[in-house]
Coordinates of N, CA and C and ligand atoms in Angstrom, one line a residue:
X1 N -2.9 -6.5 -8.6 CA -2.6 -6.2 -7.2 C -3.2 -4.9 -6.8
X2 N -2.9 -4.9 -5.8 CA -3.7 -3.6 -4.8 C -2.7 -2.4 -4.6
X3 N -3.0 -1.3 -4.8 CA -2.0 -0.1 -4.4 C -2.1 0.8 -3.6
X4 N -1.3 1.6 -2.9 CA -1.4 2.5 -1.7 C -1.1 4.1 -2.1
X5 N -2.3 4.7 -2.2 CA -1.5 5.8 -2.8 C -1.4 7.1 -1.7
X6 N -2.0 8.5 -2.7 CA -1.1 9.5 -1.6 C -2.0 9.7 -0.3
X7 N -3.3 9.0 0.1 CA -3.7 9.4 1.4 C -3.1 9.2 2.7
X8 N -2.6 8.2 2.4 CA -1.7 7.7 3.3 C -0.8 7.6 3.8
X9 N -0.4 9.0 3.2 CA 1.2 9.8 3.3 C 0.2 10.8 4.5
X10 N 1.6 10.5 5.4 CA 1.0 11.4 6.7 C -0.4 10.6 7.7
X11 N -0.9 9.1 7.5 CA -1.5 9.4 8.1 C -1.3 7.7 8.5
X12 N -0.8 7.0 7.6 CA -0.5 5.4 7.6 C -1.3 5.0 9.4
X13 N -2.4 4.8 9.0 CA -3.7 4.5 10.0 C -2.6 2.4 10.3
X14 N -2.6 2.0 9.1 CA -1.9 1.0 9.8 C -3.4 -0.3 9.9
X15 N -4.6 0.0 10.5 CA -5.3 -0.8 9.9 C -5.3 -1.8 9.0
X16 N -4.9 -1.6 7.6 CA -4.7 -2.3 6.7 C -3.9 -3.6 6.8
X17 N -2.8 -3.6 7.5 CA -2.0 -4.6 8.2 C -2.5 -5.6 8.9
X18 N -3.3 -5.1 9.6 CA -4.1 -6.5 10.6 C -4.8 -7.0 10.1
X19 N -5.6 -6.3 8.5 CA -7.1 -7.3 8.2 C -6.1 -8.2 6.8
X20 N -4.8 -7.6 6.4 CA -4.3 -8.6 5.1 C -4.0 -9.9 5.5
X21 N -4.8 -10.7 5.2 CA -4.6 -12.0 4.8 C -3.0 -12.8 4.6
X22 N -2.4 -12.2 3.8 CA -1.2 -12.4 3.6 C 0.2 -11.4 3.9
X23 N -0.4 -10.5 4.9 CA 0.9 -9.7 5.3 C 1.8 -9.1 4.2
X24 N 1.2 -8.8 3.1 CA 1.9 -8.2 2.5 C 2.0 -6.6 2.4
X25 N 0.9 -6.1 3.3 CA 1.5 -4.6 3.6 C 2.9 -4.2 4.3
X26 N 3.4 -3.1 3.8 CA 4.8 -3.0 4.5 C 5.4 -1.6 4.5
X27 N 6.3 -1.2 5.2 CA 6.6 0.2 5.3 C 7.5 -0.2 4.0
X28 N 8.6 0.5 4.3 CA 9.5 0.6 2.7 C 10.6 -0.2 3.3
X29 N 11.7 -1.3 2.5 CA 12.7 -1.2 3.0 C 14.0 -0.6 4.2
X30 N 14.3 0.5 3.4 CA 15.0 1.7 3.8 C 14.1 1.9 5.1
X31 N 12.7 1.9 5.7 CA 12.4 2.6 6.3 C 11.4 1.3 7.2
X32 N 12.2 0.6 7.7 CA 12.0 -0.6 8.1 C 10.6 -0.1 9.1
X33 N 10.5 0.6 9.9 CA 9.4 0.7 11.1 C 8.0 1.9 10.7
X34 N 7.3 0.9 11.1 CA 6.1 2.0 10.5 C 5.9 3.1 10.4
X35 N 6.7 3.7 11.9 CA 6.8 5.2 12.5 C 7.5 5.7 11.4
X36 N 8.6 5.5 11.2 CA 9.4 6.2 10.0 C 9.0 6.4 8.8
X37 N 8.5 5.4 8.2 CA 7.9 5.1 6.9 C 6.8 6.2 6.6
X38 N 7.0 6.8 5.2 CA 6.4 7.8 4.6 C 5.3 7.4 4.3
X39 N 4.7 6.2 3.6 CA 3.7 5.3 3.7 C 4.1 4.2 3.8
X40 N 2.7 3.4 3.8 CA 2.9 1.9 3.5 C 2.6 1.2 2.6
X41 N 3.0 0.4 1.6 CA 3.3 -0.2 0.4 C 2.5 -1.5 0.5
X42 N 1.8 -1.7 -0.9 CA 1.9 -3.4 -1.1 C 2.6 -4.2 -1.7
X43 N 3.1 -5.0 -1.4 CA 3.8 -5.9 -2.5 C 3.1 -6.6 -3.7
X44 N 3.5 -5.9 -4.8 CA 2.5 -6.8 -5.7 C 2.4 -8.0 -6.2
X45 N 4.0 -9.0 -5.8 CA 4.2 -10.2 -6.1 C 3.3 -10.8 -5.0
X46 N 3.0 -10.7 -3.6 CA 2.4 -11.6 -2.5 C 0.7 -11.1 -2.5
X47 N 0.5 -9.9 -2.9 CA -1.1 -9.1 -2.9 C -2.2 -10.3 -3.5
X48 N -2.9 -10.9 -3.0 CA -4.0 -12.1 -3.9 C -5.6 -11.5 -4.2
X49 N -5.2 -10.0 -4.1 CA -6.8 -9.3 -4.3 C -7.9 -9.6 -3.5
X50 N -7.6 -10.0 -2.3 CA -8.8 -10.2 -1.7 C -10.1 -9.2 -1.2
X51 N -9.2 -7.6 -1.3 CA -10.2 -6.2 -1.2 C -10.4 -6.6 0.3
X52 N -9.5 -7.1 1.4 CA -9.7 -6.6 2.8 C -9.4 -5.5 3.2
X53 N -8.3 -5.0 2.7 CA -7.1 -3.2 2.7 C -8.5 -2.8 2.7
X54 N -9.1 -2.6 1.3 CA -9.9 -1.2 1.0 C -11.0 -0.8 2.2
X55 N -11.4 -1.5 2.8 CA -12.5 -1.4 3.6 C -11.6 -1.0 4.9
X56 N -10.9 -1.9 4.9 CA -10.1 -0.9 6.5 C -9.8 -0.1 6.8
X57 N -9.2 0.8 5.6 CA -8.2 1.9 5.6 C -9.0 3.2 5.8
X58 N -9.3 4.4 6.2 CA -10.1 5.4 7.3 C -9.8 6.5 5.9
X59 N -9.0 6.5 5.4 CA -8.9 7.4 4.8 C -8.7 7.3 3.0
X60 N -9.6 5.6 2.5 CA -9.5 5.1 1.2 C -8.3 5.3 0.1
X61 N -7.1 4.8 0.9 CA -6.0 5.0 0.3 C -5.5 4.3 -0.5
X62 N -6.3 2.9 -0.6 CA -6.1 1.7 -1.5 C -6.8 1.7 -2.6
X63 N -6.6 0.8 -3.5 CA -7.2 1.0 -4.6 C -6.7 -0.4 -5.1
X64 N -7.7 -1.4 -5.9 CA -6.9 -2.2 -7.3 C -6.3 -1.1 -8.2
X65 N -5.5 -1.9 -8.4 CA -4.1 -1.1 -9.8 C -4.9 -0.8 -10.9
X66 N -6.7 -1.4 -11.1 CA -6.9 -1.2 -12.4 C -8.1 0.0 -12.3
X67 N -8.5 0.6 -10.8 CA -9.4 1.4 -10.7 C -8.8 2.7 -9.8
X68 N -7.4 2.5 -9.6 CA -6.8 4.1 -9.2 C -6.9 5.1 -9.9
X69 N -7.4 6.3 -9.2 CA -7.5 7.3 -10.0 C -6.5 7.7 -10.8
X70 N -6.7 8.9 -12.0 CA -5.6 9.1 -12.9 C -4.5 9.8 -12.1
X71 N -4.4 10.9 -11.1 CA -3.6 11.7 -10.5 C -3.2 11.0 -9.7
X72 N -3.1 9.7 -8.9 CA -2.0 8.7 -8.4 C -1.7 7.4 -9.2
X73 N -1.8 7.7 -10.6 CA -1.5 6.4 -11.1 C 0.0 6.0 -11.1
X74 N 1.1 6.7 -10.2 CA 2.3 6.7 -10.1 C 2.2 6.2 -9.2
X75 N 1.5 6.1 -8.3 CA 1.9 5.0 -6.9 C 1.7 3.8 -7.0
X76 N 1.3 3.3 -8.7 CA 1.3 1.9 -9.3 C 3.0 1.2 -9.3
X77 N 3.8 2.0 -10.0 CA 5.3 2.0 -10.1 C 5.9 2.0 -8.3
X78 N 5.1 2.6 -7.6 CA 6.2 3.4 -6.4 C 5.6 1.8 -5.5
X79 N 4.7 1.7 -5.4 CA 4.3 0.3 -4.6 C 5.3 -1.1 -5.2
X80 N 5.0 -1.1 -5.9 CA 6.2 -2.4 -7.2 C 7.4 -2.1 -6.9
X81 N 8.4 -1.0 -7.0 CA 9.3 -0.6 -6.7 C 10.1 -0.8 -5.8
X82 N 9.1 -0.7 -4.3 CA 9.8 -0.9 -3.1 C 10.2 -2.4 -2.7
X83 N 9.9 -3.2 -3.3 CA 10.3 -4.6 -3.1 C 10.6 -5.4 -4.5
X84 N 11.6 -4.7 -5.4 CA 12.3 -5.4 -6.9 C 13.4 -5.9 -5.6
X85 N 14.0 -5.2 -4.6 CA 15.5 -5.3 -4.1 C 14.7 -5.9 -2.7
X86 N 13.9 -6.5 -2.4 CA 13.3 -6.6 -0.9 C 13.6 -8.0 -0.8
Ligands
SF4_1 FE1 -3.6 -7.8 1.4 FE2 -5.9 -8.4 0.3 FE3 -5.2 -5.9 0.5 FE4 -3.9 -7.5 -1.2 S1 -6.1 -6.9 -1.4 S2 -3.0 -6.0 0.2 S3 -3.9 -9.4 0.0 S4 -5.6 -7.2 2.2
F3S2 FE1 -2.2 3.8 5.1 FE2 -4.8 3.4 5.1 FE3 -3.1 1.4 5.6 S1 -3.7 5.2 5.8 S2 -1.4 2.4 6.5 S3 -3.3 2.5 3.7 S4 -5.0 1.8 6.7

């Protein structure tokens, strides 16, 4: 699956959303509307890898899970996370 990590704290361009394929970008539960939402997540159960995110996103916030850098490799967990309870 595809991850969102920390560029996109503060700046969730939102982009990403209109080129996924399968709508699986998403604010957080808890923080249902984009405005609120600290970033925006992928679901890794619905994500089909298609690498549309990475090219949209203004400020390369995505990543496949298996080429995120080592200093956000915690937004592997925090992406997954937000939708165990979704
Ligand atoms: Fe959506 Fe494709 Fe990005 Fe996965 S890789 S989040 S399916 S646009
Ligand atoms: Fe965030 Fe980039 Fe999408 S800033 S909302 S991952 S286009």
């Amino acid at each position: 699956a595809y991850v969102i990590a920390e560029p996109c704290v503060g700046t969730k361009d939102n982009s990403c959303t209109e080129v996924c394929p399968v709508d699986c970008i998403h604010p957080t539960p808890d923080e249902p509307d984009y405005d609120a939402a600290t970033q925006l997540y992928i679901d890794p159960e619905e994500c089909i890898d298609c690498d549309a995110c990475v090219e949209a996103c203004p400020v390369d916030a995505i990543f496949a899970e298996d080429q995120i850098p080592d200093e956000w490799s915690a937004f592997v967990d925090l992406n997954a996370k937000y939708f165990q309870n979704a």
